[in-house]
CSV table of C-alpha atoms and ligand atoms in Angstrom, one decimal:
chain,number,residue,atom,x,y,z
R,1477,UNK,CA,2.0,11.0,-18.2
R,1478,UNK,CA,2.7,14.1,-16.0
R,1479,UNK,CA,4.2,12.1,-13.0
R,1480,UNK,CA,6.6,14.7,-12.0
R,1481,UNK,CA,9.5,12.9,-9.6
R,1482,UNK,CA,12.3,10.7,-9.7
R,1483,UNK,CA,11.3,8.6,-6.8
R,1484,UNK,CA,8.3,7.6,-5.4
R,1485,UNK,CA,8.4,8.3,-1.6
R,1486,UNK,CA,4.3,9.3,-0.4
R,1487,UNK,CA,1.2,9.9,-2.0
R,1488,UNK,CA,1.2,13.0,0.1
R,1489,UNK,CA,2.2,16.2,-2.1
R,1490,UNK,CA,0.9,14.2,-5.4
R,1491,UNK,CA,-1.8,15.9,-7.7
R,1492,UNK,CA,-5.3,14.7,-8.5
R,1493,UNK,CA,-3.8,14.5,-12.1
R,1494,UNK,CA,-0.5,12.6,-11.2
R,1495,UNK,CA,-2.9,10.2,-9.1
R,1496,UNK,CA,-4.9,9.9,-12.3
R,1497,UNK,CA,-2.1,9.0,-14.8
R,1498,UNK,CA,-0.7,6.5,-12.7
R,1499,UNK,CA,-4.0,4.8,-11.9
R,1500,UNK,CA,-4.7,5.2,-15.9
R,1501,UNK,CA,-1.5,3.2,-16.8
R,1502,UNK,CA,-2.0,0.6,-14.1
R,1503,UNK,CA,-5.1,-0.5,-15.5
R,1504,UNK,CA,-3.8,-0.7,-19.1
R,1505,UNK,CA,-1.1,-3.0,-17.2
R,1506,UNK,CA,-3.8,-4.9,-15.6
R,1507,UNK,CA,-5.6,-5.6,-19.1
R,1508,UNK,CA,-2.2,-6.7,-20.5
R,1509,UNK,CA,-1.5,-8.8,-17.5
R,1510,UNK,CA,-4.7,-10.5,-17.6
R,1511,UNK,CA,-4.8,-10.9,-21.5
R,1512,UNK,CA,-1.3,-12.8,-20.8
R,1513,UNK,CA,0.7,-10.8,-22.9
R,1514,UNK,CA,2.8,-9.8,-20.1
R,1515,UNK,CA,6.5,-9.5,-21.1
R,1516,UNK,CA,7.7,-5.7,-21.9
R,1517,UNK,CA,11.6,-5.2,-22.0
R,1518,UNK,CA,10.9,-1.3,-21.2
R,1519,UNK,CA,13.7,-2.5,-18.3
R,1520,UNK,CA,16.0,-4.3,-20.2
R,1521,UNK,CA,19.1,-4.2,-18.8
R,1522,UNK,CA,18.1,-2.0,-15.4
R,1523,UNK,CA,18.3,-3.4,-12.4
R,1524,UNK,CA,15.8,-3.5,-9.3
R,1525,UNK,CA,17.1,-4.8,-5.7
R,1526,UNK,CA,14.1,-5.4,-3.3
R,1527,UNK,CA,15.9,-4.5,-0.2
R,1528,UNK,CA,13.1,-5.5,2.6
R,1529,UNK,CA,14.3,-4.6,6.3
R,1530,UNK,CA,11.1,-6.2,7.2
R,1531,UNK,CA,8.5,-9.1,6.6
R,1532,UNK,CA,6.7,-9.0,3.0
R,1533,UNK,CA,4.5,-11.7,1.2
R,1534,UNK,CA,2.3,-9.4,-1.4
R,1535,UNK,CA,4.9,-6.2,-1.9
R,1536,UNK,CA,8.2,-8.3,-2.3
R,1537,UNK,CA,6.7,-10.8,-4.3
R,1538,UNK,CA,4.9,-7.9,-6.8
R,1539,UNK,CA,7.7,-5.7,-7.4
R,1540,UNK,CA,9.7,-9.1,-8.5
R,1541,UNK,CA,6.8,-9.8,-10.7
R,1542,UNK,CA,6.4,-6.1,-12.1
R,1543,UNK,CA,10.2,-5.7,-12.8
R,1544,UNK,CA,10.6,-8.8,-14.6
R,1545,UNK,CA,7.6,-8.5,-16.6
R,1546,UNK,CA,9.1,-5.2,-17.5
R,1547,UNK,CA,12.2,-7.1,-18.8
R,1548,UNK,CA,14.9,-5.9,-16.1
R,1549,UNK,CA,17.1,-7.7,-14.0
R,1550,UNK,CA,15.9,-8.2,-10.5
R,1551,UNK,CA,17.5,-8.7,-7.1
R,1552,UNK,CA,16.0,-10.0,-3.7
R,1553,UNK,CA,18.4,-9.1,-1.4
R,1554,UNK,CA,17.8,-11.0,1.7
R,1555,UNK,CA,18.6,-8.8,4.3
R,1556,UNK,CA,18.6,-11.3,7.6
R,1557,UNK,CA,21.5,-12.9,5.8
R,1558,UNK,CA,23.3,-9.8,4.6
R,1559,UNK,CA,26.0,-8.1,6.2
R,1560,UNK,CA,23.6,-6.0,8.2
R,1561,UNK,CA,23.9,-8.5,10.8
R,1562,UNK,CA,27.7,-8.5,10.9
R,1563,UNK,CA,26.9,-4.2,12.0
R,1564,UNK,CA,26.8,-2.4,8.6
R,1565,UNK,CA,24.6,0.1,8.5
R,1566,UNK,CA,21.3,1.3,6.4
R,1567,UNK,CA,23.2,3.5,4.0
R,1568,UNK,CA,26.8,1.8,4.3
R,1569,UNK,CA,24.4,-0.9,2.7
R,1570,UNK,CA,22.8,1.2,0.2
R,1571,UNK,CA,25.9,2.7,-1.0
R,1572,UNK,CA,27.2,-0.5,-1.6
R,1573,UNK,CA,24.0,-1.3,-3.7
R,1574,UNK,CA,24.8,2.0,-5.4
R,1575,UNK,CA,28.5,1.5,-6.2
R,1576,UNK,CA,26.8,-1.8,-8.4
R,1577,UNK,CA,24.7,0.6,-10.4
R,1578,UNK,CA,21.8,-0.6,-9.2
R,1579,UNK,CA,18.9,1.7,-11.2
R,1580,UNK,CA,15.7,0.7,-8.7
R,1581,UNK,CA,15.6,0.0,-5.2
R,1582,UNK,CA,12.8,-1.1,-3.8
R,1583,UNK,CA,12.7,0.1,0.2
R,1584,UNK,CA,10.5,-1.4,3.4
R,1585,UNK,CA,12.3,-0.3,6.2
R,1586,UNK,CA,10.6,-0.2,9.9
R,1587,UNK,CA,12.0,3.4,10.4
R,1588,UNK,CA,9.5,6.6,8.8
R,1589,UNK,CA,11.6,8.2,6.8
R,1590,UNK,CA,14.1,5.4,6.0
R,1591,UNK,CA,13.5,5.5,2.2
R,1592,UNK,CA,13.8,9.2,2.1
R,1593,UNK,CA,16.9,9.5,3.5
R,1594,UNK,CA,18.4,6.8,1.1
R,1595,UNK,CA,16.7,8.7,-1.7
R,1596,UNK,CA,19.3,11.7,-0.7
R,1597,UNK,CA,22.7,8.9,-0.8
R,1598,UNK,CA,22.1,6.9,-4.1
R,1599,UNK,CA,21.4,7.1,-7.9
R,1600,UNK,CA,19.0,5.1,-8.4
R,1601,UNK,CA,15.4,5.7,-8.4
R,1602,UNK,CA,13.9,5.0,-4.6
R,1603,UNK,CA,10.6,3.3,-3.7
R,1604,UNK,CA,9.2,2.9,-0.8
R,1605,UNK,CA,7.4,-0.4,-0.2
R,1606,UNK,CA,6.3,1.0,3.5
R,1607,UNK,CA,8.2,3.1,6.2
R,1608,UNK,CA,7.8,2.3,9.7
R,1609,UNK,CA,3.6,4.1,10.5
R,1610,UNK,CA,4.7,6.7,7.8
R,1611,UNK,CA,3.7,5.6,4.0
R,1612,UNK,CA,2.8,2.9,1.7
R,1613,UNK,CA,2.1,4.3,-1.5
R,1614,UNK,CA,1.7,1.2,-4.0
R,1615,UNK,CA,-0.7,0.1,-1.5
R,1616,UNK,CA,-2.6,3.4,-1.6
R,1617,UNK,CA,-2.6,3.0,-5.3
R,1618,UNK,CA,-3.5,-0.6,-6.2
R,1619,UNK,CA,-6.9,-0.2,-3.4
R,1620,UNK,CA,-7.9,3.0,-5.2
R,1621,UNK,CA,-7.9,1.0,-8.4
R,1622,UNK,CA,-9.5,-1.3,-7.4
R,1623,UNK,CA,-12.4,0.7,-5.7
R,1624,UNK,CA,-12.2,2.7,-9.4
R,1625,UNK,CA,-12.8,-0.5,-11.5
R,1626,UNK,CA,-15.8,-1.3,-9.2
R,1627,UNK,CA,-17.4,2.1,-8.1
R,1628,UNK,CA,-16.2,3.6,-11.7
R,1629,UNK,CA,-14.7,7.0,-9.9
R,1630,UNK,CA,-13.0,7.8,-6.2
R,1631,UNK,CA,-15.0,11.3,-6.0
R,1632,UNK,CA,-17.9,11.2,-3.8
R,1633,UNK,CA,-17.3,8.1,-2.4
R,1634,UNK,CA,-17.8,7.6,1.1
R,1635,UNK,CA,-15.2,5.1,2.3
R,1636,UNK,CA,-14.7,3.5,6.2
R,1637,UNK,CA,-11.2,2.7,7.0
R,1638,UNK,CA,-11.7,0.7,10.1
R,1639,UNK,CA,-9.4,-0.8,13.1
R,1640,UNK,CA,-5.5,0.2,13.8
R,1641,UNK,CA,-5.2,3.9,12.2
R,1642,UNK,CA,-2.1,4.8,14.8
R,1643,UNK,CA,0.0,2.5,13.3
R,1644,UNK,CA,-1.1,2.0,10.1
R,1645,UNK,CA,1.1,3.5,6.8
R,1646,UNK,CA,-1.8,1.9,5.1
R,1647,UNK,CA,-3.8,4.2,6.3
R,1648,UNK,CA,-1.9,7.5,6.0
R,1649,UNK,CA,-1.4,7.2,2.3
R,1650,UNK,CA,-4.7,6.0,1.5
R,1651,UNK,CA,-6.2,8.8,3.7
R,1652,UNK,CA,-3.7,11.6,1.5
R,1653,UNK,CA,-4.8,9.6,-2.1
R,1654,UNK,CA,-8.6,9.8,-1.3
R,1655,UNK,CA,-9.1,12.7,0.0
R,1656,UNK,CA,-7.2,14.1,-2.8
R,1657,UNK,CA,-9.1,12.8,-5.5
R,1658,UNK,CA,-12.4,13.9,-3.8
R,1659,UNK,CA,-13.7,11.0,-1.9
R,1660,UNK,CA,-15.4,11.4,2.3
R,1661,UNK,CA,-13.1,9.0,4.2
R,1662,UNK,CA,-13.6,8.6,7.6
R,1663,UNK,CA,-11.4,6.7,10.0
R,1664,UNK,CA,-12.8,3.9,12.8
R,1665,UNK,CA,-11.5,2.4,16.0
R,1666,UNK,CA,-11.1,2.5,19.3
R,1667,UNK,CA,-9.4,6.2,20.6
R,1668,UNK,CA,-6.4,4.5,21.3
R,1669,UNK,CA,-6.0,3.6,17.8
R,1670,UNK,CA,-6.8,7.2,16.4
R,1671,UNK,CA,-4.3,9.7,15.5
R,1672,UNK,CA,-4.7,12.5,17.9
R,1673,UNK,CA,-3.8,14.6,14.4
R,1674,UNK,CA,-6.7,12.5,12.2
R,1675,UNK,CA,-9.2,15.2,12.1
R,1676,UNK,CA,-6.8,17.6,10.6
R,1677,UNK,CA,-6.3,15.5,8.0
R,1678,UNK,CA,-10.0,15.7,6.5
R,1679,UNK,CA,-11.2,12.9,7.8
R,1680,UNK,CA,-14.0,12.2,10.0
R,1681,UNK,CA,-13.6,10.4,13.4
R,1682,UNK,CA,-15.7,7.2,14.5
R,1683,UNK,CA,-15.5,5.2,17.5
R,1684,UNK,CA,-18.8,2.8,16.9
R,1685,UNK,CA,-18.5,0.6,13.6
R,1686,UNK,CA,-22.4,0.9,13.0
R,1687,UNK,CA,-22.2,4.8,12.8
R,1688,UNK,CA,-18.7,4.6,11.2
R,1689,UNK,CA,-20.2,1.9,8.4
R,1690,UNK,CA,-23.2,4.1,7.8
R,1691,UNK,CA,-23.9,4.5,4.2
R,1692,UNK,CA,-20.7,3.4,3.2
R,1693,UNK,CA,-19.8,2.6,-0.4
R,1694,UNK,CA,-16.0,1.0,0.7
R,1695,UNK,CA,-15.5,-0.8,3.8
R,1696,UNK,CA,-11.5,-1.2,4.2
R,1697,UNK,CA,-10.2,-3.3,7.0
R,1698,UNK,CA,-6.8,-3.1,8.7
R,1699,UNK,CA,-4.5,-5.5,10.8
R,1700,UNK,CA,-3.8,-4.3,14.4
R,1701,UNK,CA,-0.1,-3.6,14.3
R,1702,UNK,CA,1.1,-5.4,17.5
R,1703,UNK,CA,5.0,-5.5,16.5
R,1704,UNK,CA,4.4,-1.4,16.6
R,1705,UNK,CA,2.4,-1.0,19.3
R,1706,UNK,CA,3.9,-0.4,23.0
R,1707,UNK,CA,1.9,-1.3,25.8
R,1708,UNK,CA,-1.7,-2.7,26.1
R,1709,UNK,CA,-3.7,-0.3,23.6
R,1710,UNK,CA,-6.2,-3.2,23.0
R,1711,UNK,CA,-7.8,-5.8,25.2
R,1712,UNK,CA,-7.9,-8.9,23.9
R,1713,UNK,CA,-7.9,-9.9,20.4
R,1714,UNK,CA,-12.1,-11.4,20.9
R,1715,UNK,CA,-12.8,-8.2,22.4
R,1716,UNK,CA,-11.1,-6.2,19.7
R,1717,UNK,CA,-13.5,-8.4,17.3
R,1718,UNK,CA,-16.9,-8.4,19.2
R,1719,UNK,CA,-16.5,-4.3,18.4
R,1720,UNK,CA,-14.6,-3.6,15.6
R,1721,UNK,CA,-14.4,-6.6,13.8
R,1722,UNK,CA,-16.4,-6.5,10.2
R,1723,UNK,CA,-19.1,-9.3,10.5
R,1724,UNK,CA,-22.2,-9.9,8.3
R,1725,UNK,CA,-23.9,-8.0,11.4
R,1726,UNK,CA,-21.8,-4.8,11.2
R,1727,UNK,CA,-21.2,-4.6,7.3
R,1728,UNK,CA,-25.1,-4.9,6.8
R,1729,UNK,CA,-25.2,-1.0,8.0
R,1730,UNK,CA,-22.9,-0.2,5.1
R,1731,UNK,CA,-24.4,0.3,1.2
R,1732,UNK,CA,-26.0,-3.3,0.1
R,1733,UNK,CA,-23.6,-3.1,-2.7
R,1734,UNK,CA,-20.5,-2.3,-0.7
R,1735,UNK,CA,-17.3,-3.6,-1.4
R,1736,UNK,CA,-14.8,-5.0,1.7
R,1737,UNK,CA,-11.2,-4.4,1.5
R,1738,UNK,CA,-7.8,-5.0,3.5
R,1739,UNK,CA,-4.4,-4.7,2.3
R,1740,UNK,CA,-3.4,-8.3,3.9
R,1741,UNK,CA,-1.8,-9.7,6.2
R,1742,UNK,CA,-5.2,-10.8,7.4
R,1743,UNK,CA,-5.8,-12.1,11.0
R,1744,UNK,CA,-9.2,-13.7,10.4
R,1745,UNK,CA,-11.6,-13.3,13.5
R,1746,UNK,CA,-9.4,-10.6,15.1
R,1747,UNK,CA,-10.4,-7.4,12.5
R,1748,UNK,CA,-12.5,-9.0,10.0
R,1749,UNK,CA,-14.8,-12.3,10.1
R,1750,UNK,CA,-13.9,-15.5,7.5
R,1751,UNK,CA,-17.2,-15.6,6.2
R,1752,UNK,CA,-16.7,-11.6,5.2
R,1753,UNK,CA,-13.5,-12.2,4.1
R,1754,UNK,CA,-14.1,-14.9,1.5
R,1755,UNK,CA,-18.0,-13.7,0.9
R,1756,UNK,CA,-17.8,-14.0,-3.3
R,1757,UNK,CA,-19.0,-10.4,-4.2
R,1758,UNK,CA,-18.5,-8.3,-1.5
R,1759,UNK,CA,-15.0,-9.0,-1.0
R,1760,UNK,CA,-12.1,-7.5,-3.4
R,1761,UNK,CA,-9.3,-8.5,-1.0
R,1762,UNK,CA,-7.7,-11.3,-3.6
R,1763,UNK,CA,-8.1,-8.2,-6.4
R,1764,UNK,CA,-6.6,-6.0,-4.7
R,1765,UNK,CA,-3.6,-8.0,-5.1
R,1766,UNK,CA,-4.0,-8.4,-8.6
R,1767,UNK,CA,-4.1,-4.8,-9.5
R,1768,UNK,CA,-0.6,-4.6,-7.1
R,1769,UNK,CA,1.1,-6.1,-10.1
R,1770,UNK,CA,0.0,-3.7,-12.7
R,1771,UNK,CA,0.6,-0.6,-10.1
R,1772,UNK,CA,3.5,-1.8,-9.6
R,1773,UNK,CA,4.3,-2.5,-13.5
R,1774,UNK,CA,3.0,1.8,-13.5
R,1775,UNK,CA,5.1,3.1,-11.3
R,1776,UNK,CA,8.0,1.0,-12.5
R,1777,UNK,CA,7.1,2.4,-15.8
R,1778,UNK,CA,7.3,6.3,-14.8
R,1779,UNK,CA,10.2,6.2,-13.0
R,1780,UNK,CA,12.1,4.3,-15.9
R,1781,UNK,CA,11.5,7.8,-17.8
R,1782,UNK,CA,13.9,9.8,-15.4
R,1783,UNK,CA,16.4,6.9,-15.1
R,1784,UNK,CA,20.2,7.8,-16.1
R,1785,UNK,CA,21.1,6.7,-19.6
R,1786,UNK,CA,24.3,4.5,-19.4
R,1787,UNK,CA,23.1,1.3,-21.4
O,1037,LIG,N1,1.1,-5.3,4.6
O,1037,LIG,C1,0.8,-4.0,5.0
O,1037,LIG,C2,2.0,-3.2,5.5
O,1037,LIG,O1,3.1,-3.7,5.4
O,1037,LIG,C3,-0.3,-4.0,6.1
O,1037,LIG,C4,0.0,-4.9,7.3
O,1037,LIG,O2,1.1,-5.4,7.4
O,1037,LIG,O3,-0.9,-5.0,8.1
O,1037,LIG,O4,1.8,-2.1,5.9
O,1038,LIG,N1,-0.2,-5.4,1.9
O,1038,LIG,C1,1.1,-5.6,2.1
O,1038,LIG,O1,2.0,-4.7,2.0
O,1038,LIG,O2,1.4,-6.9,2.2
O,1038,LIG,P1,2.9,-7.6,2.6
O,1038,LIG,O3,3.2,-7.0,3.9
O,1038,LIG,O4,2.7,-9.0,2.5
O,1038,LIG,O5,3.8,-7.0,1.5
């Protein structure tokens, strides 16, 4: 395993190789987990706080899963009742985590950069469960593989990621994993949900869904962001839909064996249609939440390697 820091912060800056390990040791982890042999103690006596500045279902609920199915002790700290109302800051908080030893935190902060900065204040290993429009690098992970188990490879792979780019961290590290491991991605949505830097980031730019769906082999779907948008950047959420919502119409331009993602939240008939959503072999949306256990359990895993030895 050649995974080469202490915390995990972005996919951008990793290696095709790093990429590969991790994505290797996730899917032994998702064999294990679905043969039910599940309980490791490779964390016995660590402990992981989830300290979640901002609404989680899937992420929160995974790391829990992953750590404890690792054997350590785990720690939801629930930040609307913590002292961070009564005025204490982000790193007055984490330093209090640190001064309890605390081996793994587990970041989602609104602010870019706010796991990076904690990174630099405590001992523990840092991981960020998504940073303001910056990162979200388990979610870059777990989709790529899942497109891996059913396309076999990422290399050559044309795939769509479609809707709210701007705001997206989903996005930005999936963008940096893909393109790093070879596949064509190109971004879709309205101009005021594209990056004015997208095109320097290898990526090609479409505004029409049929054109942008084209002889894709991965159609990924995204929520619009509305608690980080500022001003009207979309009509109206039928609008936004009749466009650049995936129904049966829209997806039929893709490959015929095409598979339809989105990291969830989903806001069914806003980005992406019910019928799409649930259809029972296109869509890999409940499994990529599956394999965000066992990337989880991976990373976990690799950073327990460069943890301090004082048990
Ligand atoms: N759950 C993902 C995130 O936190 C995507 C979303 O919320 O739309 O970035
Ligand atoms: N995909 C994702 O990060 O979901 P949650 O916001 O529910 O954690």
């Amino acid at each position: 395993m050649t995974y080469p820091r202490k915390h995990l912060l972005a996919i951008e800056g990793l290696e095709p190789p790093h990429i590969a390990d991790l994505l290797d040791l996730a899917e032994s982890y998702a064999l294990l987990n679905r043969s039910g042999k599940t309980q490791r103690d490779l964390l016995k006596g660590r402990t992981l706080i989830n300290l979640f500045f901002e609404d989680s279902t899937r992420t929160r609920t995974s790391f829990e899963l992953a750590g404890k199915r690792l054997g350590a002790d785990v720690i939801n700290m629930s930040v609307s009742t913590s002292s961070v109302n009564k005025g204490e800051t982000l790193l007055d908080t984490a330093s209090t985590l640190n001064a309890m030893h605390c081996d793994l935190l587990v970041v989602r902060h609104g602010q870019s950069g706010a796991p990076s900065l904690l990174s630099q204040k405590v001992d523990a290993a840092v991981i960020n469960a998504g940073d303001g429009t910056h990162e979200h690098p388990t979610q870059a992970l777990l989709d790529a593989l899942t497109i891996r188990r059913h396309k076999g490879r990422l290399e050559g792979l044309v795939v769509a990621i479609c809707g709210d780019i701007a705001h997206s961290r989903v996005a930005r590290s999936n963008v940096h994993l893909l393109t790093t491991m070879g596949s064509r991605v190109r971004v879709v949505g309205p101009p005021t949900l594209i990056p004015a830097e997208a095109s320097r980031l290898g990526v090609e730019v479409f505004h029409d869904m049929k054109a942008g769906l084209a002889g894709a082999d991965v159609v990924m779907m995204l929520r619009l962001q509305r608690e980080r948008m500022s001003g009207g950047l979309v009509p109206s959420a039928r609008e936004f839909f009749r466009f650049y919502g995936l129904d049966a119409e829209k997806l039929a331009h893709a490959k015929p064996d095409s598979i339809v993602m989105h990291p969830g939240p989903m806001n069914r008939g806003v980005e992406i249609d019910s019928a799409i959503a649930d259809h029972p072999t296109r869509s890999v949306i409940g499994e990529q939440v599956e394999m965000g256990v066992a990337c989880r359990m991976a990373v976990l895993d690799v950073l327990a390697h460069g943890l301090r030895r004082n048990v």
